[in-house]
Amino acid sequence: YQGWLKRGLAAGLRRVEAWAARRASGLLLAEESYAGELPFLQELPPERVVILENKYQPAPGDSLPTQPRPHPAPHEPVQLLFSGTISELNGVWEAVALTQELAGTWPGGAHCTIIGFCQQPELLRQLQAAVAQQPELFTLIGGAKPVPHAEIVAAIGRSHVGLLPYRPHPSTERCRPTKLFEYLALGLPMLIPRNWLWAKTMSQHGGGIMYDFTPADAAAAEVRKALERCRFYPNGLPTEAIWAAEGKKLWRLLDSII
């Protein structure tokens, strides 16, 4: 839609949003950034608006680690992890390039597990071909089908560094991805791009480093330096990355309604 029709539809939608929000007993926001993006929220009492982020929820019977993931010894390969939705926007090719560079930079080499679902058949074919050419560097789990969350958690427990090589895009710039909380909760050091919202969340717990993923050789050198010199999660694993606190907020809202 363009011109007056686009503007008219947008104005109508905003009026419907404001009307529905005033009638709602409570509003749930999936991202903290939404609170500043939705103007009609200013008209509501603060106690009716609750931010519930998609933090890590252990499966029944699972226990949380008490220590961060250990660094690899120099003679061990660095186990990198790319988990979640497999796409170019999420940086799968940046993860591939970083692994290739780190394999020649770290004395013990490097290996990357790519685990998740890819909704783009052509991209999946290209990725499968790249993995087949260098099976010593890459393992692909899932790809054509969704992966049970338990398998992703198990992969986190086998890894040394989690990768979040997202390319800059308005859809992710102000949102914190689920795996940011997963890696924090499970004590996996991570490498993130220059996103200051993510950096604030990560750095207050010493959970990793922020660095450009391109060029890949510079990023590989930075990862090696961090593994040799940095101590991650110096104050222990952050409990605020766990869903429990979000669940309490949800129950408080439900209690106020019922």
CSV table of C-alpha atoms in Angstrom, one decimal:
chain,number,residue,atom,x,y,z
A,1,TYR,CA,0.0,0.0,0.0
A,2,GLN,CA,1.1,3.5,-0.7
A,3,GLY,CA,0.1,7.2,-0.4
A,4,TRP,CA,-3.1,8.1,1.4
A,5,LEU,CA,-4.3,4.5,1.7
A,6,LYS,CA,-1.1,3.5,3.5
A,7,ARG,CA,-1.4,6.4,5.9
A,8,GLY,CA,-5.1,5.8,6.5
A,9,LEU,CA,-4.7,2.1,7.3
A,10,ALA,CA,-1.8,2.9,9.6
A,11,ALA,CA,-3.9,5.5,11.5
A,12,GLY,CA,-6.8,3.1,11.7
A,13,LEU,CA,-4.6,0.3,13.1
A,14,ARG,CA,-3.2,2.6,15.7
A,15,ARG,CA,-6.7,3.6,16.9
A,16,VAL,CA,-7.7,-0.1,17.1
A,17,GLU,CA,-4.5,-0.9,19.1
A,18,ALA,CA,-5.2,1.9,21.5
A,19,TRP,CA,-8.9,0.9,21.9
A,20,ALA,CA,-8.0,-2.8,22.5
A,21,ALA,CA,-5.2,-1.9,25.0
A,22,ARG,CA,-7.6,0.3,27.1
A,23,ARG,CA,-10.0,-2.6,27.3
A,24,ALA,CA,-7.4,-5.3,28.1
A,25,SER,CA,-6.9,-6.4,31.7
A,26,GLY,CA,-3.2,-6.7,31.1
A,27,LEU,CA,-0.7,-6.5,28.3
A,28,LEU,CA,2.3,-8.8,27.8
A,29,LEU,CA,5.3,-7.5,25.9
A,30,ALA,CA,7.9,-10.0,24.5
A,31,GLU,CA,10.7,-7.5,24.3
A,32,GLU,CA,11.7,-4.6,26.6
A,33,SER,CA,12.1,-2.3,23.5
A,34,TYR,CA,8.4,-2.6,22.7
A,35,ALA,CA,7.6,-0.4,25.7
A,36,GLY,CA,9.2,2.6,24.0
A,37,GLU,CA,7.8,1.7,20.5
A,38,LEU,CA,4.1,1.5,21.3
A,39,PRO,CA,2.8,5.0,22.1
A,40,PHE,CA,-0.6,3.8,23.4
A,41,LEU,CA,1.1,2.1,26.4
A,42,GLN,CA,1.7,5.6,27.9
A,43,GLU,CA,-2.0,5.8,28.6
A,44,LEU,CA,-2.1,2.6,30.7
A,45,PRO,CA,-1.3,2.1,34.4
A,46,PRO,CA,2.2,0.6,34.6
A,47,GLU,CA,1.0,-2.4,36.6
A,48,ARG,CA,-1.1,-3.6,33.6
A,49,VAL,CA,2.0,-3.8,31.3
A,50,VAL,CA,4.4,-6.7,31.9
A,51,ILE,CA,7.5,-7.5,29.9
A,52,LEU,CA,8.1,-11.3,29.6
A,53,GLU,CA,11.3,-12.1,27.7
A,54,ASN,CA,12.0,-15.6,26.3
A,55,LYS,CA,14.6,-16.6,28.9
A,56,TYR,CA,15.9,-20.0,29.5
A,57,GLN,CA,13.6,-22.6,31.1
A,58,PRO,CA,15.3,-25.9,32.1
A,59,ALA,CA,13.4,-29.0,31.2
A,60,PRO,CA,11.8,-30.9,34.1
A,61,GLY,CA,14.5,-32.8,35.9
A,62,ASP,CA,17.4,-30.9,34.4
A,63,SER,CA,19.8,-29.2,36.8
A,64,LEU,CA,21.6,-26.0,36.0
A,65,PRO,CA,25.4,-25.9,35.8
A,66,THR,CA,27.2,-24.2,38.6
A,67,GLN,CA,30.3,-23.4,36.7
A,68,PRO,CA,30.9,-21.8,33.3
A,69,ARG,CA,32.0,-23.9,30.4
A,70,PRO,CA,35.8,-24.5,30.6
A,71,HIS,CA,38.3,-23.1,28.1
A,72,PRO,CA,39.9,-25.5,25.7
A,73,ALA,CA,43.4,-26.6,26.3
A,74,PRO,CA,45.9,-25.4,23.6
A,75,HIS,CA,46.0,-28.9,22.1
A,76,GLU,CA,42.2,-29.2,22.0
A,77,PRO,CA,40.1,-27.9,19.1
A,78,VAL,CA,37.9,-25.0,20.0
A,79,GLN,CA,34.3,-26.1,19.9
A,80,LEU,CA,32.2,-23.3,18.4
A,81,LEU,CA,28.4,-23.4,18.4
A,82,PHE,CA,25.9,-21.8,16.0
A,83,SER,CA,22.4,-22.6,17.3
A,84,GLY,CA,18.9,-21.7,16.4
A,85,THR,CA,17.4,-20.5,13.1
A,86,ILE,CA,19.9,-21.1,10.3
A,87,SER,CA,19.8,-18.1,7.9
A,88,GLU,CA,22.1,-15.6,6.2
A,89,LEU,CA,20.7,-12.8,8.3
A,90,ASN,CA,21.6,-14.7,11.5
A,91,GLY,CA,25.1,-15.0,10.2
A,92,VAL,CA,25.6,-18.6,9.3
A,93,TRP,CA,28.3,-17.8,6.7
A,94,GLU,CA,30.1,-15.6,9.2
A,95,ALA,CA,30.2,-18.6,11.5
A,96,VAL,CA,31.6,-20.7,8.7
A,97,ALA,CA,34.3,-18.2,7.9
A,98,LEU,CA,35.3,-17.7,11.5
A,99,THR,CA,35.7,-21.5,12.0
A,100,GLN,CA,37.9,-21.8,8.9
A,101,GLU,CA,40.1,-19.0,10.2
A,102,LEU,CA,40.2,-20.2,13.8
A,103,ALA,CA,41.2,-23.7,12.6
A,104,GLY,CA,44.5,-22.2,11.5
A,105,THR,CA,44.9,-19.8,14.4
A,106,TRP,CA,44.3,-22.0,17.4
A,107,PRO,CA,47.0,-24.6,18.0
A,108,GLY,CA,44.4,-27.4,18.4
A,109,GLY,CA,42.3,-26.3,15.5
A,110,ALA,CA,38.6,-25.6,15.6
A,111,HIS,CA,35.2,-27.2,15.0
A,112,CYS,CA,31.7,-25.7,14.6
A,113,THR,CA,28.4,-27.4,15.3
A,114,ILE,CA,25.6,-25.8,13.4
A,115,ILE,CA,22.3,-26.9,14.9
A,116,GLY,CA,18.9,-25.6,14.1
A,117,PHE,CA,16.2,-25.4,11.4
A,118,CYS,CA,16.7,-23.8,8.0
A,119,GLN,CA,13.6,-22.6,6.1
A,120,GLN,CA,15.4,-21.8,2.9
A,121,PRO,CA,16.1,-24.9,0.7
A,122,GLU,CA,18.7,-23.2,-1.5
A,123,LEU,CA,20.7,-21.9,1.5
A,124,LEU,CA,20.5,-25.4,3.1
A,125,ARG,CA,21.9,-27.0,0.0
A,126,GLN,CA,24.8,-24.5,-0.1
A,127,LEU,CA,25.5,-25.1,3.6
A,128,GLN,CA,25.3,-28.9,3.2
A,129,ALA,CA,27.8,-28.7,0.4
A,130,ALA,CA,30.2,-26.5,2.5
A,131,VAL,CA,29.9,-29.0,5.4
A,132,ALA,CA,30.6,-31.9,3.1
A,133,GLN,CA,33.8,-30.3,1.8
A,134,GLN,CA,35.2,-29.8,5.3
A,135,PRO,CA,33.7,-32.5,7.6
A,136,GLU,CA,36.6,-32.1,10.0
A,137,LEU,CA,35.5,-28.5,10.7
A,138,PHE,CA,31.7,-28.7,10.7
A,139,THR,CA,28.8,-30.7,12.0
A,140,LEU,CA,25.3,-29.9,10.8
A,141,ILE,CA,22.4,-31.1,13.0
A,142,GLY,CA,18.8,-30.5,11.8
A,143,GLY,CA,18.8,-28.3,8.8
A,144,ALA,CA,15.7,-29.6,7.0
A,145,LYS,CA,13.7,-30.2,10.2
A,146,PRO,CA,13.3,-28.6,13.6
A,147,VAL,CA,15.7,-29.8,16.4
A,148,PRO,CA,14.4,-30.7,19.8
A,149,HIS,CA,15.5,-28.2,22.4
A,150,ALA,CA,17.2,-30.9,24.5
A,151,GLU,CA,19.6,-31.5,21.6
A,152,ILE,CA,20.5,-27.8,21.5
A,153,VAL,CA,21.1,-27.7,25.3
A,154,ALA,CA,23.3,-30.8,24.9
A,155,ALA,CA,25.3,-29.0,22.2
A,156,ILE,CA,25.8,-26.0,24.4
A,157,GLY,CA,27.2,-28.4,27.0
A,158,ARG,CA,29.8,-29.6,24.5
A,159,SER,CA,30.9,-26.2,23.3
A,160,HIS,CA,33.5,-23.6,24.3
A,161,VAL,CA,32.2,-20.5,22.5
A,162,GLY,CA,28.7,-19.6,21.3
A,163,LEU,CA,28.4,-17.5,18.2
A,164,LEU,CA,25.8,-14.8,17.6
A,165,PRO,CA,27.0,-13.4,14.2
A,166,TYR,CA,23.8,-11.6,13.3
A,167,ARG,CA,24.1,-9.1,10.5
A,168,PRO,CA,22.8,-5.6,11.2
A,169,HIS,CA,19.1,-5.4,10.7
A,170,PRO,CA,16.2,-3.4,12.2
A,171,SER,CA,14.3,-6.6,13.1
A,172,THR,CA,17.1,-7.7,15.5
A,173,GLU,CA,18.8,-4.5,16.5
A,174,ARG,CA,16.6,-3.8,19.5
A,175,CYS,CA,15.6,-7.4,20.4
A,176,ARG,CA,17.6,-9.9,22.5
A,177,PRO,CA,17.6,-13.4,21.0
A,178,THR,CA,16.7,-16.4,23.0
A,179,LYS,CA,20.1,-18.0,22.7
A,180,LEU,CA,21.7,-14.9,24.4
A,181,PHE,CA,19.8,-16.0,27.5
A,182,GLU,CA,20.5,-19.7,26.9
A,183,TYR,CA,24.2,-19.2,26.7
A,184,LEU,CA,24.2,-16.9,29.8
A,185,ALA,CA,22.2,-19.4,31.8
A,186,LEU,CA,24.4,-22.3,30.8
A,187,GLY,CA,27.7,-20.5,31.2
A,188,LEU,CA,28.8,-20.6,27.6
A,189,PRO,CA,31.1,-17.7,26.7
A,190,MET,CA,29.9,-16.0,23.5
A,191,LEU,CA,31.0,-13.8,20.7
A,192,ILE,CA,28.5,-11.1,19.7
A,193,PRO,CA,28.5,-8.4,17.1
A,194,ARG,CA,28.5,-4.7,17.9
A,195,ASN,CA,25.0,-4.5,19.4
A,196,TRP,CA,25.1,-2.4,22.6
A,197,LEU,CA,21.8,-3.8,24.0
A,198,TRP,CA,23.3,-7.3,23.8
A,199,ALA,CA,26.6,-6.1,25.1
A,200,LYS,CA,25.0,-4.6,28.2
A,201,THR,CA,23.3,-7.9,29.0
A,202,MET,CA,26.4,-9.9,28.3
A,203,SER,CA,29.1,-7.7,29.8
A,204,GLN,CA,27.5,-7.2,33.2
A,205,HIS,CA,28.1,-10.9,33.8
A,206,GLY,CA,31.4,-11.2,31.9
A,207,GLY,CA,29.8,-13.6,29.5
A,208,GLY,CA,31.9,-13.0,26.4
A,209,ILE,CA,33.3,-10.5,24.0
A,210,MET,CA,31.9,-8.1,21.4
A,211,TYR,CA,33.7,-7.9,18.1
A,212,ASP,CA,33.1,-7.6,14.4
A,213,PHE,CA,32.7,-11.0,12.7
A,214,THR,CA,34.3,-9.6,9.5
A,215,PRO,CA,37.0,-9.8,8.5
A,216,ALA,CA,37.1,-13.3,9.8
A,217,ASP,CA,40.8,-13.5,10.4
A,218,ALA,CA,40.7,-10.5,12.8
A,219,ALA,CA,37.7,-12.1,14.6
A,220,ALA,CA,39.6,-15.4,14.9
A,221,ALA,CA,42.6,-13.6,16.4
A,222,GLU,CA,40.3,-11.9,18.9
A,223,VAL,CA,38.7,-15.2,19.9
A,224,ARG,CA,42.1,-16.8,20.5
A,225,LYS,CA,43.2,-13.8,22.6
A,226,ALA,CA,40.1,-14.0,24.7
A,227,LEU,CA,40.5,-17.7,25.3
A,228,GLU,CA,44.1,-17.2,26.3
A,229,ARG,CA,43.6,-14.2,28.6
A,230,CYS,CA,40.0,-13.8,29.7
A,231,ARG,CA,38.1,-15.3,32.6
A,232,PHE,CA,34.4,-15.5,31.8
A,233,TYR,CA,31.6,-15.3,34.3
A,234,PRO,CA,33.9,-14.3,37.2
A,235,ASN,CA,30.9,-13.8,39.6
A,236,GLY,CA,29.1,-17.1,38.7
A,237,LEU,CA,26.3,-17.8,36.3
A,238,PRO,CA,23.5,-15.2,36.1
A,239,THR,CA,20.1,-16.3,37.6
A,240,GLU,CA,18.3,-13.5,35.8
A,241,ALA,CA,18.8,-15.3,32.5
A,242,ILE,CA,16.4,-18.0,33.8
A,243,TRP,CA,12.6,-18.0,33.1
A,244,ALA,CA,11.7,-18.3,36.9
A,245,ALA,CA,11.7,-14.5,37.4
A,246,GLU,CA,9.5,-14.0,34.3
A,247,GLY,CA,7.1,-16.6,35.6
A,248,LYS,CA,6.7,-14.7,38.8
A,249,LYS,CA,5.8,-11.6,36.9
A,250,LEU,CA,3.2,-13.5,34.9
A,251,TRP,CA,1.6,-15.0,38.0
A,252,ARG,CA,1.4,-11.5,39.7
A,253,LEU,CA,-0.4,-10.2,36.6
A,254,LEU,CA,-2.8,-13.1,36.5
A,255,ASP,CA,-3.5,-12.8,40.3
A,256,SER,CA,-4.3,-9.1,39.8
A,257,ILE,CA,-6.8,-10.0,37.1
A,258,ILE,CA,-8.5,-13.0,38.8
